[in-house]
Amino acid sequence: MVLSLCLNGVSFIGTRQLDLGWSRDLSLFGFCQSKAGRKAINKSIALRIQAVAAKQDLNFKDPEWKKLYEEEFDERFNLPHLSDVLDVKPRPTTFALQSRHHLGEDNGVPFERRNDYVNNDDRTLLKVIKYSSPTSAGAECIDPGCSWVEQWVHRAGPRKEIFFDPEDVKAGIVTCGGLCPGLNDVIRQIVFTLEIYGVKKIVGIPFGYRGFFEEGLPEIPLSRQVVQNINLAGGSLLGVSRGGASVSDIVDSIQARRIDMLFVLGGNGTHAGANAIHNECRKRKMKVAVVCVPKTIDNDILLMDKTFGFDTAVEEAQRAINSAYIEAHSAYHGIGLVKLMGRSSGFITMHASLSSGQIDICLIPEVPFKLDGPYGVLRHLEHLILSKGSAVICVAEGAGQDLLEKLNATDASGNAVLGDIGVHIQQKIKKHFKDIGVHADVKYIDPTYMVRAVRANASDAILCTVLGQNAVHGAFAGFSGITTGICNTHYVYLPIPEVIATPRLIDPNSRMWHRCLTSTGQPDFC
C-alpha cells in the first residue's frame, strides 16, 4: 500500500503492481489543493514509499511480511560473482602492505594482524533513520505504519581470497559520458592498487566505449609512472565520449584483447552499458569482472550519499554565484541569474544555493514552478527589487522544462535534449519588467563546462581514492556487474541494476529542501 499526503490529511492509494523485476525506491508524488487565505496552493509533497514488485505482493497483515521483505531484499542485493557461472577456485590474496607484518615481541618472528581484510559476510545498513510516521519530513516507508526494516548491503574492501592470478591479469579502464572532476584521481588509484596486487598489464580504453570499436584508437598502456601526476589536472587522461557500439561488438573486442577486468567510470547510462557487457560475458562464460565507479556531478545515482565530482562542482559553482551576486548588487535593480547542471536532479543547484547564502530564488527540476501569474517567480522578483533593490536566481538546467517547447531530440547517450531554461527565464524577466515600466538590469551566467572541467577538490580526491581502490578489491574478489559507492558514510558494493532503476531525485518533503527554502525565503511558485 502506498501513502499519499495532502495538506488536509492522509489518504491511501491501493497497492499497485509495477512492471519491474525488483522492488524500487521511488518518489511518488501526490497532488492536492487547500485554501490558504487569498490563494489555492497546489502542493506536491513527495512521500517515499518502496513500491513492491509484481513478483512479491506483500500482505502487510501477514505477521511474517517483514521477514519476507528482508529475504527478498537480501536476494536482490546479493552480488553477482564469477562462481555463479564458472568453476573458479579462490587463492590467497596478493594484496599486502609493508605495515601488514611486524616483529613479535618474544622471538622476532613476523606475524599477521587479524583485521586487515573485509569479511565476505560484512554488511552495512542502507537506511539508518527510523521514521516514526509517514508524515515525518523525508520519510521513506515500506508499509503504512512506517515500520523499521533492516536493509543490509555488502561492505567494500579487500578480501583474504581472490579469484584471479595477478600475473595473468590484463585490466582495462574506460571513462564514459561527460567530463567530471576526479576522473584522473580514480584512474590513478585503480592503477596503483592493481600494481600492488601484482598486475603488470594495465591499459586504458580511449574515448569511452568508442575505444572498443573505432579504428585508429589504440590502447593506452598505464603504469604508476604514467599516472603519477594526472590527478593534478582536470578531465580524463583517457578521454570521454557518449554512446557506443553494440554490446556484442564490445564484448568481442574485450575477448580479442584478452581483458580479464574492466573498470568502467560513468553515470546511469554508462552503468546500464556496463551491466549489459557483464551479462553478455556471463552468457559467453567469460572470466571477466566488470566493475563500475559511479561518476556524475549531478549526484543522481540511487542509494548513494554522493558521487565523486559533486563536491567540486558545488564549490566551483560558488564562483559563478558570487559573480552574479556582485553584478546584481552593483547595478540599479540588478538581477543575477545562474544556470547550473542538473538534468533531472537539482542537487548541485540546491547545495550551491545553500552554501553561497546569496540566492533569493532556487529552481530545481523536482519542484514545478510558474513564471507568470500572481504567485509566480516574476511577481516575487518585483517584490525583491522593491524591497532589496536586487536579486539572485539559481536554476538547474532541467528545471521548468514544461514551460519550454519540447525539442523531441536525444543526444548520443539517449538523453532528451533540453530546452535552455536559463535563456528563457532571462528573456521573460526582461520582458516582464519592461511591460510594467520598471528598470531591471539582468546578468546571465552559464558556467556549465567550467564547473565540470576543473581538478577535484580535497573532499572529492579522497572519495575518488577510496572508490578506485575498492573497485580493484571488488574485481579481485570475483564480483562482476557491481558498482562501488558510499552509503551512510560507509563504502559498499551494490548490484548495478539497483542503482540505475531511476535517477536519484531531491525529495521536496526532505529536510534538506526545507533548509534551502528557509535560506532563500522563497514562497511556493504555483
Short mmCIF file of C-alpha atoms in Angstrom, two decimals:
data_model
loop_
_atom_site.label_atom_id
_atom_site.label_comp_id
_atom_site.label_asym_id
_atom_site.label_seq_id
_atom_site.Cartn_x
_atom_site.Cartn_y
_atom_site.Cartn_z
CA MET A 1 0.00 0.00 0.00
CA VAL A 2 1.23 3.48 -0.83
CA LEU A 3 0.52 6.64 1.09
CA SER A 4 -0.33 10.00 -0.42
CA LEU A 5 -0.12 13.05 1.83
CA CYS A 6 -2.24 16.14 1.32
CA LEU A 7 -2.41 19.22 3.49
CA ASN A 8 -5.83 18.27 4.72
CA GLY A 9 -4.89 14.78 5.81
CA VAL A 10 -3.54 11.41 4.80
CA SER A 11 -5.12 9.27 2.15
CA PHE A 12 -4.25 5.78 0.98
CA ILE A 13 -3.66 4.56 -2.53
CA GLY A 14 -4.22 0.88 -3.15
CA THR A 15 -1.36 -1.48 -3.85
CA ARG A 16 -0.37 -1.35 -7.49
CA GLN A 17 1.63 -3.87 -9.45
CA LEU A 18 4.70 -2.41 -11.10
CA ASP A 19 6.23 -3.86 -14.23
CA LEU A 20 9.59 -4.30 -12.53
CA GLY A 21 11.76 -7.28 -11.81
CA TRP A 22 12.63 -5.92 -8.39
CA SER A 23 11.33 -3.58 -5.72
CA ARG A 24 12.36 0.01 -6.34
CA ASP A 25 12.76 3.02 -4.10
CA LEU A 26 10.57 5.52 -5.88
CA SER A 27 9.47 9.04 -5.15
CA LEU A 28 5.70 9.08 -5.59
CA PHE A 29 4.04 12.48 -5.74
CA GLY A 30 0.53 13.17 -4.54
CA PHE A 31 -1.14 16.42 -5.61
CA CYS A 32 -3.75 18.20 -3.56
CA GLN A 33 -5.29 21.58 -3.06
CA SER A 34 -6.06 23.55 0.06
CA LYS A 35 -7.44 27.01 0.57
CA ALA A 36 -4.94 29.26 2.28
CA GLY A 37 -6.28 32.79 2.56
CA ARG A 38 -6.01 34.57 -0.76
CA LYS A 39 -4.98 31.65 -2.95
CA ALA A 40 -5.34 27.99 -3.62
CA ILE A 41 -1.99 26.28 -3.23
CA ASN A 42 -1.14 23.31 -5.42
CA LYS A 43 1.12 21.19 -3.25
CA SER A 44 3.36 18.43 -4.49
CA ILE A 45 4.56 16.58 -1.44
CA ALA A 46 6.78 13.59 -2.06
CA LEU A 47 6.37 10.61 0.19
CA ARG A 48 8.97 7.97 -0.50
CA ILE A 49 7.39 4.57 -0.33
CA GLN A 50 9.18 1.48 -1.54
CA ALA A 51 6.99 0.04 -4.27
CA VAL A 52 6.69 -3.73 -4.16
CA ALA A 53 7.38 -5.59 -7.37
CA ALA A 54 4.83 -7.80 -9.05
CA LYS A 55 6.99 -10.81 -8.19
CA GLN A 56 6.22 -10.38 -4.50
CA ASP A 57 2.88 -8.97 -3.39
CA LEU A 58 3.43 -8.26 0.29
CA ASN A 59 0.46 -8.58 2.57
CA PHE A 60 1.13 -6.21 5.46
CA LYS A 61 -1.46 -8.06 7.56
CA ASP A 62 0.77 -11.13 7.45
CA PRO A 63 2.90 -11.14 10.64
CA GLU A 64 5.77 -12.55 8.56
CA TRP A 65 5.75 -9.74 5.95
CA LYS A 66 8.84 -8.06 7.35
CA LYS A 67 10.85 -11.29 7.24
CA LEU A 68 9.69 -11.92 3.68
CA TYR A 69 10.70 -8.41 2.64
CA GLU A 70 14.15 -8.72 4.21
CA GLU A 71 14.73 -12.06 2.48
CA GLU A 72 13.71 -10.61 -0.89
CA PHE A 73 15.91 -7.57 -0.27
CA ASP A 74 18.92 -9.77 0.53
CA GLU A 75 18.33 -11.70 -2.68
CA ARG A 76 18.15 -8.52 -4.76
CA PHE A 77 21.33 -7.09 -3.27
CA ASN A 78 23.31 -10.31 -3.44
CA LEU A 79 26.38 -9.51 -5.55
CA PRO A 80 26.87 -11.35 -8.87
CA HIS A 81 30.03 -13.47 -8.68
CA LEU A 82 32.16 -15.31 -11.23
CA SER A 83 31.49 -18.55 -9.37
CA ASP A 84 27.80 -18.23 -10.29
CA VAL A 85 28.58 -19.40 -13.84
CA LEU A 86 32.20 -20.58 -13.76
CA ASP A 87 34.16 -23.21 -11.87
CA VAL A 88 36.66 -20.83 -10.28
CA LYS A 89 38.72 -21.52 -7.20
CA PRO A 90 39.87 -18.93 -4.69
CA ARG A 91 43.51 -18.35 -3.82
CA PRO A 92 45.20 -16.35 -1.06
CA THR A 93 45.31 -12.64 -1.79
CA THR A 94 48.46 -10.96 -3.03
CA PHE A 95 47.33 -7.60 -1.70
CA ALA A 96 49.79 -6.79 1.07
CA LEU A 97 51.25 -3.63 2.51
CA GLN A 98 54.59 -3.44 4.32
CA SER A 99 52.82 -2.49 7.53
CA ARG A 100 50.90 -5.76 7.36
CA HIS A 101 53.74 -7.60 9.08
CA HIS A 102 55.72 -6.69 12.15
CA LEU A 103 58.07 -8.40 14.59
CA GLY A 104 56.69 -10.25 17.58
CA GLU A 105 57.99 -9.21 20.94
CA ASP A 106 59.18 -12.65 22.01
CA ASN A 107 61.05 -14.36 19.17
CA GLY A 108 61.17 -11.77 16.38
CA VAL A 109 59.05 -13.92 14.03
CA PRO A 110 56.73 -11.91 11.73
CA PHE A 111 53.01 -12.50 12.23
CA GLU A 112 49.88 -11.16 10.53
CA ARG A 113 47.36 -8.89 12.12
CA ARG A 114 43.87 -10.38 12.15
CA ASN A 115 41.89 -7.38 10.96
CA ASP A 116 43.44 -6.48 7.63
CA TYR A 117 40.63 -7.70 5.40
CA VAL A 118 36.89 -7.32 4.94
CA ASN A 119 34.90 -10.48 5.58
CA ASN A 120 32.51 -11.51 2.83
CA ASP A 121 29.71 -11.55 5.40
CA ASP A 122 30.31 -7.94 6.48
CA ARG A 123 27.32 -5.69 5.85
CA THR A 124 26.34 -2.08 6.39
CA LEU A 125 22.86 -0.63 6.79
CA LEU A 126 21.48 1.07 3.71
CA LYS A 127 18.99 3.17 5.72
CA VAL A 128 19.74 4.37 9.23
CA ILE A 129 16.82 6.64 10.15
CA LYS A 130 13.80 5.11 11.85
CA TYR A 131 10.84 7.28 10.90
CA SER A 132 8.02 7.21 13.43
CA SER A 133 5.40 8.37 10.95
CA PRO A 134 4.86 8.58 7.18
CA THR A 135 4.30 12.30 7.71
CA SER A 136 7.82 12.84 9.06
CA ALA A 137 9.92 15.10 6.83
CA GLY A 138 11.60 12.98 4.17
CA ALA A 139 10.01 9.77 5.44
CA GLU A 140 10.90 6.63 3.47
CA CYS A 141 8.44 3.91 4.37
CA ILE A 142 7.70 0.41 3.20
CA ASP A 143 4.35 -0.10 4.93
CA PRO A 144 1.62 2.32 6.08
CA GLY A 145 2.88 2.07 9.66
CA CYS A 146 6.40 3.11 8.60
CA SER A 147 7.90 0.05 10.28
CA TRP A 148 11.64 -0.22 10.74
CA VAL A 149 13.03 -2.84 8.37
CA GLU A 150 16.71 -3.70 8.24
CA GLN A 151 18.29 -3.39 4.81
CA TRP A 152 21.87 -4.66 4.72
CA VAL A 153 24.29 -4.23 1.80
CA HIS A 154 27.78 -5.59 1.19
CA ARG A 155 30.75 -3.78 2.69
CA ALA A 156 33.53 -2.91 0.23
CA GLY A 157 37.23 -3.62 0.68
CA PRO A 158 40.00 -6.21 0.19
CA ARG A 159 39.22 -9.88 0.81
CA LYS A 160 41.55 -12.63 2.08
CA GLU A 161 40.87 -14.70 -1.02
CA ILE A 162 40.95 -13.65 -4.66
CA PHE A 163 39.83 -15.30 -7.88
CA PHE A 164 42.49 -14.11 -10.35
CA ASP A 165 46.21 -14.74 -10.69
CA PRO A 166 47.57 -11.16 -10.87
CA GLU A 167 50.46 -12.21 -13.12
CA ASP A 168 47.98 -13.35 -15.77
CA VAL A 169 45.52 -10.44 -15.45
CA LYS A 170 45.05 -7.80 -18.11
CA ALA A 171 42.98 -4.92 -16.75
CA GLY A 172 41.22 -2.24 -18.80
CA ILE A 173 39.91 1.15 -17.69
CA VAL A 174 37.35 3.22 -19.61
CA THR A 175 35.79 6.62 -18.86
CA CYS A 176 32.43 7.37 -20.48
CA GLY A 177 29.89 10.19 -20.72
CA GLY A 178 30.88 13.77 -19.99
CA LEU A 179 33.80 15.15 -18.02
CA CYS A 180 33.69 15.16 -14.25
CA PRO A 181 36.17 16.35 -11.60
CA GLY A 182 38.07 13.37 -10.21
CA LEU A 183 38.24 11.08 -13.23
CA ASN A 184 42.03 11.18 -13.23
CA ASP A 185 42.12 10.55 -9.48
CA VAL A 186 40.09 7.35 -9.89
CA ILE A 187 42.20 6.16 -12.85
CA ARG A 188 45.35 6.79 -10.82
CA GLN A 189 44.17 4.80 -7.80
CA ILE A 190 42.95 1.88 -9.91
CA VAL A 191 46.40 1.61 -11.47
CA PHE A 192 48.18 1.96 -8.12
CA THR A 193 46.05 -0.73 -6.49
CA LEU A 194 46.32 -3.14 -9.43
CA GLU A 195 50.11 -2.89 -9.26
CA ILE A 196 50.09 -3.59 -5.52
CA TYR A 197 48.20 -6.81 -6.30
CA GLY A 198 50.91 -7.62 -8.84
CA VAL A 199 49.16 -6.83 -12.13
CA LYS A 200 51.60 -5.94 -14.91
CA LYS A 201 49.25 -5.45 -17.87
CA ILE A 202 47.03 -2.38 -17.45
CA VAL A 203 45.55 -0.46 -20.37
CA GLY A 204 43.25 2.47 -20.88
CA ILE A 205 40.49 2.30 -23.50
CA PRO A 206 40.42 5.73 -25.19
CA PHE A 207 37.28 7.85 -25.56
CA GLY A 208 34.71 5.75 -23.76
CA TYR A 209 33.03 2.71 -25.28
CA ARG A 210 34.01 4.12 -28.67
CA GLY A 211 37.56 2.96 -28.00
CA PHE A 212 36.47 -0.67 -28.26
CA PHE A 213 35.49 -0.47 -31.90
CA GLU A 214 36.74 2.77 -33.51
CA GLU A 215 39.75 2.21 -35.76
CA GLY A 216 42.82 4.28 -35.01
CA LEU A 217 42.24 4.36 -31.23
CA PRO A 218 44.90 2.07 -29.75
CA GLU A 219 45.02 1.03 -26.11
CA ILE A 220 46.95 3.31 -23.78
CA PRO A 221 49.49 1.41 -21.61
CA LEU A 222 49.17 2.51 -17.98
CA SER A 223 51.54 2.24 -15.05
CA ARG A 224 52.36 4.11 -11.86
CA GLN A 225 54.88 6.21 -13.79
CA VAL A 226 52.28 7.18 -16.40
CA VAL A 227 49.52 8.14 -13.96
CA GLN A 228 51.61 9.51 -11.08
CA ASN A 229 50.67 13.17 -11.58
CA ILE A 230 47.47 13.04 -13.64
CA ASN A 231 45.39 13.98 -10.59
CA LEU A 232 46.88 17.47 -10.78
CA ALA A 233 44.74 18.26 -13.83
CA GLY A 234 41.04 18.09 -14.66
CA GLY A 235 39.49 16.00 -17.42
CA SER A 236 40.37 12.40 -18.20
CA LEU A 237 43.72 11.03 -19.34
CA LEU A 238 41.77 8.52 -21.42
CA GLY A 239 39.26 10.93 -22.95
CA VAL A 240 35.48 10.55 -22.89
CA SER A 241 32.61 10.11 -25.33
CA ARG A 242 28.91 9.27 -25.32
CA GLY A 243 27.21 6.33 -26.94
CA GLY A 244 28.95 3.25 -28.27
CA ALA A 245 28.77 0.15 -30.43
CA SER A 246 26.56 -2.88 -29.81
CA VAL A 247 27.18 -4.83 -26.64
CA SER A 248 28.14 -7.86 -28.69
CA ASP A 249 30.82 -5.88 -30.57
CA ILE A 250 32.23 -4.50 -27.32
CA VAL A 251 32.43 -7.96 -25.75
CA ASP A 252 34.02 -9.28 -28.95
CA SER A 253 36.68 -6.60 -28.50
CA ILE A 254 37.15 -7.46 -24.82
CA GLN A 255 37.59 -11.09 -25.79
CA ALA A 256 40.06 -10.27 -28.58
CA ARG A 257 42.10 -8.02 -26.27
CA ARG A 258 42.04 -10.74 -23.57
CA ILE A 259 40.89 -8.31 -20.91
CA ASP A 260 40.11 -10.00 -17.59
CA MET A 261 38.98 -6.96 -15.58
CA LEU A 262 37.11 -3.96 -16.93
CA PHE A 263 36.72 -0.85 -14.79
CA VAL A 264 34.01 1.47 -16.09
CA LEU A 265 33.69 5.07 -14.88
CA GLY A 266 30.39 6.73 -15.74
CA GLY A 267 26.82 7.65 -14.85
CA ASN A 268 23.45 5.92 -15.21
CA GLY A 269 23.71 5.27 -18.96
CA THR A 270 27.27 4.05 -18.67
CA HIS A 271 26.28 1.74 -15.82
CA ALA A 272 23.47 0.30 -17.96
CA GLY A 273 26.01 -0.39 -20.70
CA ALA A 274 28.42 -2.00 -18.22
CA ASN A 275 25.64 -4.23 -16.89
CA ALA A 276 24.81 -5.35 -20.42
CA ILE A 277 28.52 -6.11 -21.00
CA HIS A 278 28.60 -8.09 -17.74
CA ASN A 279 25.54 -10.11 -18.76
CA GLU A 280 26.99 -10.86 -22.20
CA CYS A 281 30.27 -12.00 -20.63
CA ARG A 282 28.32 -14.33 -18.32
CA LYS A 283 26.34 -15.64 -21.27
CA ARG A 284 29.60 -16.49 -23.05
CA LYS A 285 31.05 -17.87 -19.77
CA MET A 286 33.99 -15.49 -19.95
CA LYS A 287 36.07 -14.98 -16.83
CA VAL A 288 35.75 -11.18 -16.91
CA ALA A 289 34.96 -8.96 -13.92
CA VAL A 290 33.08 -5.78 -14.85
CA VAL A 291 33.16 -3.19 -12.05
CA CYS A 292 31.82 0.36 -12.18
CA VAL A 293 32.69 3.56 -10.35
CA PRO A 294 29.71 5.97 -10.36
CA LYS A 295 30.64 9.30 -11.95
CA THR A 296 28.25 12.21 -12.18
CA ILE A 297 28.41 15.74 -10.87
CA ASP A 298 24.59 15.69 -10.81
CA ASN A 299 24.76 13.30 -7.81
CA ASP A 300 21.79 11.42 -9.26
CA ILE A 301 22.79 7.78 -8.59
CA LEU A 302 20.32 5.93 -6.37
CA LEU A 303 21.15 4.80 -2.83
CA MET A 304 24.48 6.62 -2.53
CA ASP A 305 25.39 9.52 -0.24
CA LYS A 306 27.13 11.25 -3.12
CA THR A 307 29.11 10.59 -6.28
CA PHE A 308 32.59 11.86 -6.98
CA GLY A 309 32.81 15.27 -8.63
CA PHE A 310 29.73 16.59 -6.86
CA ASP A 311 31.52 18.44 -4.05
CA THR A 312 33.91 20.03 -6.54
CA ALA A 313 31.03 21.10 -8.80
CA VAL A 314 29.23 22.75 -5.87
CA GLU A 315 32.42 24.53 -4.85
CA GLU A 316 33.16 25.72 -8.39
CA ALA A 317 29.56 26.91 -8.79
CA GLN A 318 30.25 29.38 -5.98
CA ARG A 319 32.43 31.40 -8.33
CA ALA A 320 29.55 31.90 -10.75
CA ILE A 321 27.07 32.67 -7.97
CA ASN A 322 29.42 35.17 -6.35
CA SER A 323 29.93 36.90 -9.71
CA ALA A 324 26.16 37.07 -10.22
CA TYR A 325 25.74 38.47 -6.71
CA ILE A 326 28.35 41.18 -7.29
CA GLU A 327 26.85 42.10 -10.66
CA ALA A 328 23.34 42.28 -9.19
CA HIS A 329 24.29 44.32 -6.14
CA SER A 330 26.45 46.69 -8.17
CA ALA A 331 23.66 47.58 -10.58
CA TYR A 332 20.48 49.58 -10.19
CA HIS A 333 17.72 46.98 -9.91
CA GLY A 334 20.25 44.27 -10.71
CA ILE A 335 19.17 40.66 -11.19
CA GLY A 336 21.80 37.91 -11.33
CA LEU A 337 20.77 34.65 -13.00
CA VAL A 338 22.93 31.49 -12.82
CA LYS A 339 22.16 28.21 -14.59
CA LEU A 340 23.87 25.09 -13.22
CA MET A 341 23.98 21.49 -14.39
CA GLY A 342 21.30 19.02 -13.33
CA ARG A 343 19.17 17.32 -15.98
CA SER A 344 16.64 15.60 -13.72
CA SER A 345 18.09 16.27 -10.28
CA GLY A 346 18.72 19.63 -8.67
CA PHE A 347 21.38 18.61 -6.15
CA ILE A 348 24.09 20.98 -7.44
CA THR A 349 21.67 23.90 -7.57
CA MET A 350 20.25 23.21 -4.11
CA HIS A 351 23.61 22.70 -2.41
CA ALA A 352 25.22 25.63 -4.22
CA SER A 353 22.33 27.84 -3.11
CA LEU A 354 22.67 26.65 0.46
CA SER A 355 26.43 27.07 0.60
CA SER A 356 26.52 30.51 -1.02
CA GLY A 357 23.89 32.16 1.16
CA GLN A 358 23.38 34.69 -1.65
CA ILE A 359 20.48 33.09 -3.52
CA ASP A 360 16.96 34.55 -3.34
CA ILE A 361 15.29 32.03 -5.67
CA CYS A 362 16.32 28.40 -6.21
CA LEU A 363 14.60 26.46 -9.02
CA ILE A 364 15.06 22.71 -9.45
CA PRO A 365 13.54 20.02 -11.73
CA GLU A 366 11.80 18.21 -8.88
CA VAL A 367 9.64 21.18 -7.88
CA PRO A 368 7.30 22.65 -10.55
CA PHE A 369 7.01 26.41 -10.71
CA LYS A 370 5.27 29.16 -12.67
CA LEU A 371 6.90 32.29 -14.00
CA ASP A 372 3.74 34.29 -14.62
CA GLY A 373 0.69 34.95 -12.51
CA PRO A 374 0.13 36.48 -9.08
CA TYR A 375 2.20 33.79 -7.33
CA GLY A 376 4.85 33.23 -9.99
CA VAL A 377 8.60 33.84 -9.97
CA LEU A 378 8.31 37.18 -11.80
CA ARG A 379 5.92 38.67 -9.25
CA HIS A 380 8.28 37.63 -6.44
CA LEU A 381 11.15 39.27 -8.32
CA GLU A 382 9.16 42.50 -8.31
CA HIS A 383 8.90 42.24 -4.55
CA LEU A 384 12.64 41.58 -4.20
CA ILE A 385 13.59 44.52 -6.41
CA LEU A 386 11.30 46.86 -4.48
CA SER A 387 12.35 45.60 -1.04
CA LYS A 388 16.04 44.76 -1.55
CA GLY A 389 16.98 46.54 -4.75
CA SER A 390 18.47 43.39 -6.30
CA ALA A 391 18.04 39.62 -6.55
CA VAL A 392 19.98 36.46 -7.43
CA ILE A 393 18.37 33.38 -9.02
CA CYS A 394 19.92 29.91 -9.35
CA VAL A 395 18.25 27.45 -11.73
CA ALA A 396 19.07 23.86 -12.70
CA GLU A 397 19.26 23.10 -16.42
CA GLY A 398 16.43 20.57 -16.19
CA ALA A 399 14.06 22.83 -14.26
CA GLY A 400 10.92 24.28 -15.86
CA GLN A 401 11.05 22.16 -19.00
CA ASP A 402 7.25 22.13 -19.03
CA LEU A 403 7.46 25.87 -19.77
CA LEU A 404 9.50 25.30 -22.94
CA GLU A 405 8.74 23.83 -26.32
CA LYS A 406 9.82 20.18 -26.48
CA LEU A 407 12.68 19.56 -28.91
CA ASN A 408 11.96 15.83 -29.46
CA ALA A 409 15.66 15.11 -29.88
CA THR A 410 18.18 12.99 -27.98
CA ASP A 411 21.95 13.14 -27.54
CA ALA A 412 24.41 10.31 -28.17
CA SER A 413 23.64 8.81 -24.77
CA GLY A 414 19.91 8.74 -25.45
CA ASN A 415 19.14 11.64 -23.11
CA ALA A 416 16.44 14.06 -24.20
CA VAL A 417 17.88 17.35 -25.41
CA LEU A 418 16.68 20.03 -23.01
CA GLY A 419 15.44 23.48 -23.81
CA ASP A 420 17.52 26.34 -22.41
CA ILE A 421 15.63 27.35 -19.30
CA GLY A 422 18.27 29.94 -18.41
CA VAL A 423 17.84 31.95 -21.60
CA HIS A 424 14.06 31.57 -21.36
CA ILE A 425 13.95 32.99 -17.83
CA GLN A 426 16.33 35.81 -18.80
CA GLN A 427 14.08 36.85 -21.67
CA LYS A 428 10.94 36.58 -19.56
CA ILE A 429 12.45 38.75 -16.82
CA LYS A 430 13.45 41.46 -19.29
CA LYS A 431 10.05 41.47 -20.96
CA HIS A 432 8.15 41.45 -17.67
CA PHE A 433 9.95 44.45 -16.16
CA LYS A 434 9.75 46.33 -19.44
CA ASP A 435 6.00 45.72 -19.58
CA ILE A 436 5.45 47.05 -16.05
CA GLY A 437 7.74 50.02 -16.66
CA VAL A 438 10.35 49.13 -14.05
CA HIS A 439 14.06 49.17 -14.89
CA ALA A 440 15.87 45.85 -14.44
CA ASP A 441 19.50 45.03 -15.26
CA VAL A 442 19.72 41.27 -15.86
CA LYS A 443 23.09 39.48 -15.90
CA TYR A 444 23.02 35.83 -17.02
CA ILE A 445 25.88 33.40 -16.25
CA ASP A 446 26.12 29.82 -17.55
CA PRO A 447 29.29 28.15 -16.14
CA THR A 448 28.33 24.61 -17.25
CA TYR A 449 31.60 23.38 -18.76
CA MET A 450 33.76 25.36 -16.35
CA VAL A 451 32.17 23.53 -13.42
CA ARG A 452 32.88 20.02 -14.69
CA ALA A 453 36.33 20.54 -16.21
CA VAL A 454 38.23 21.52 -13.07
CA ARG A 455 40.51 19.44 -10.88
CA ALA A 456 38.89 17.59 -7.97
CA ASN A 457 38.97 19.33 -4.62
CA ALA A 458 40.28 17.67 -1.45
CA SER A 459 36.95 16.09 -0.48
CA ASP A 460 36.40 14.54 -3.91
CA ALA A 461 40.05 13.47 -4.19
CA ILE A 462 39.69 11.38 -1.03
CA LEU A 463 36.40 9.88 -2.27
CA CYS A 464 37.99 9.06 -5.64
CA THR A 465 40.96 7.42 -3.94
CA VAL A 466 38.80 5.07 -1.90
CA LEU A 467 36.41 4.28 -4.77
CA GLY A 468 39.29 3.46 -7.13
CA GLN A 469 40.88 1.13 -4.60
CA ASN A 470 37.60 -0.58 -3.76
CA ALA A 471 36.82 -1.16 -7.43
CA VAL A 472 40.02 -3.21 -7.74
CA HIS A 473 39.32 -5.10 -4.49
CA GLY A 474 35.86 -5.98 -5.82
CA ALA A 475 37.18 -7.30 -9.11
CA PHE A 476 39.82 -9.48 -7.44
CA ALA A 477 37.17 -10.78 -5.03
CA GLY A 478 35.42 -12.19 -8.10
CA PHE A 479 32.45 -9.83 -8.18
CA SER A 480 31.13 -8.59 -11.53
CA GLY A 481 28.20 -6.42 -12.55
CA ILE A 482 28.67 -4.28 -9.46
CA THR A 483 29.38 -0.67 -8.61
CA THR A 484 31.11 0.79 -5.57
CA GLY A 485 29.90 3.79 -3.61
CA ILE A 486 29.37 5.35 -0.22
CA CYS A 487 26.19 4.76 1.80
CA ASN A 488 25.73 6.39 5.18
CA THR A 489 29.48 7.15 5.34
CA HIS A 490 30.46 3.51 4.69
CA TYR A 491 31.87 2.15 1.43
CA VAL A 492 29.80 -0.59 -0.17
CA TYR A 493 29.30 -2.76 -3.24
CA LEU A 494 25.90 -2.71 -4.95
CA PRO A 495 24.47 -4.66 -7.93
CA ILE A 496 24.29 -2.32 -10.92
CA PRO A 497 20.53 -2.83 -11.62
CA GLU A 498 19.66 -1.48 -8.17
CA VAL A 499 21.32 1.90 -8.76
CA ILE A 500 20.10 2.61 -12.29
CA ALA A 501 16.35 1.92 -11.93
CA THR A 502 15.63 5.66 -11.92
CA PRO A 503 17.66 8.82 -11.36
CA ARG A 504 18.03 9.86 -7.74
CA LEU A 505 15.88 12.92 -7.09
CA ILE A 506 15.52 15.55 -4.41
CA ASP A 507 12.53 14.82 -2.20
CA PRO A 508 10.56 18.10 -1.92
CA ASN A 509 9.44 16.91 1.52
CA SER A 510 13.03 16.36 2.70
CA ARG A 511 14.71 18.34 5.42
CA MET A 512 17.46 19.49 3.04
CA TRP A 513 14.99 21.10 0.62
CA HIS A 514 13.21 22.68 3.58
CA ARG A 515 16.58 24.09 4.70
CA CYS A 516 17.10 25.54 1.24
CA LEU A 517 13.70 27.24 1.31
CA THR A 518 14.50 28.66 4.73
CA SER A 519 17.77 30.03 3.39
CA THR A 520 16.29 31.67 0.28
CA GLY A 521 13.00 32.74 1.84
CA GLN A 522 11.17 32.00 -1.39
CA PRO A 523 7.43 31.17 -1.49
CA ASP A 524 5.66 28.46 -3.48
CA PHE A 525 5.67 29.46 -7.16
CA CYS A 526 2.40 27.85 -8.20
#
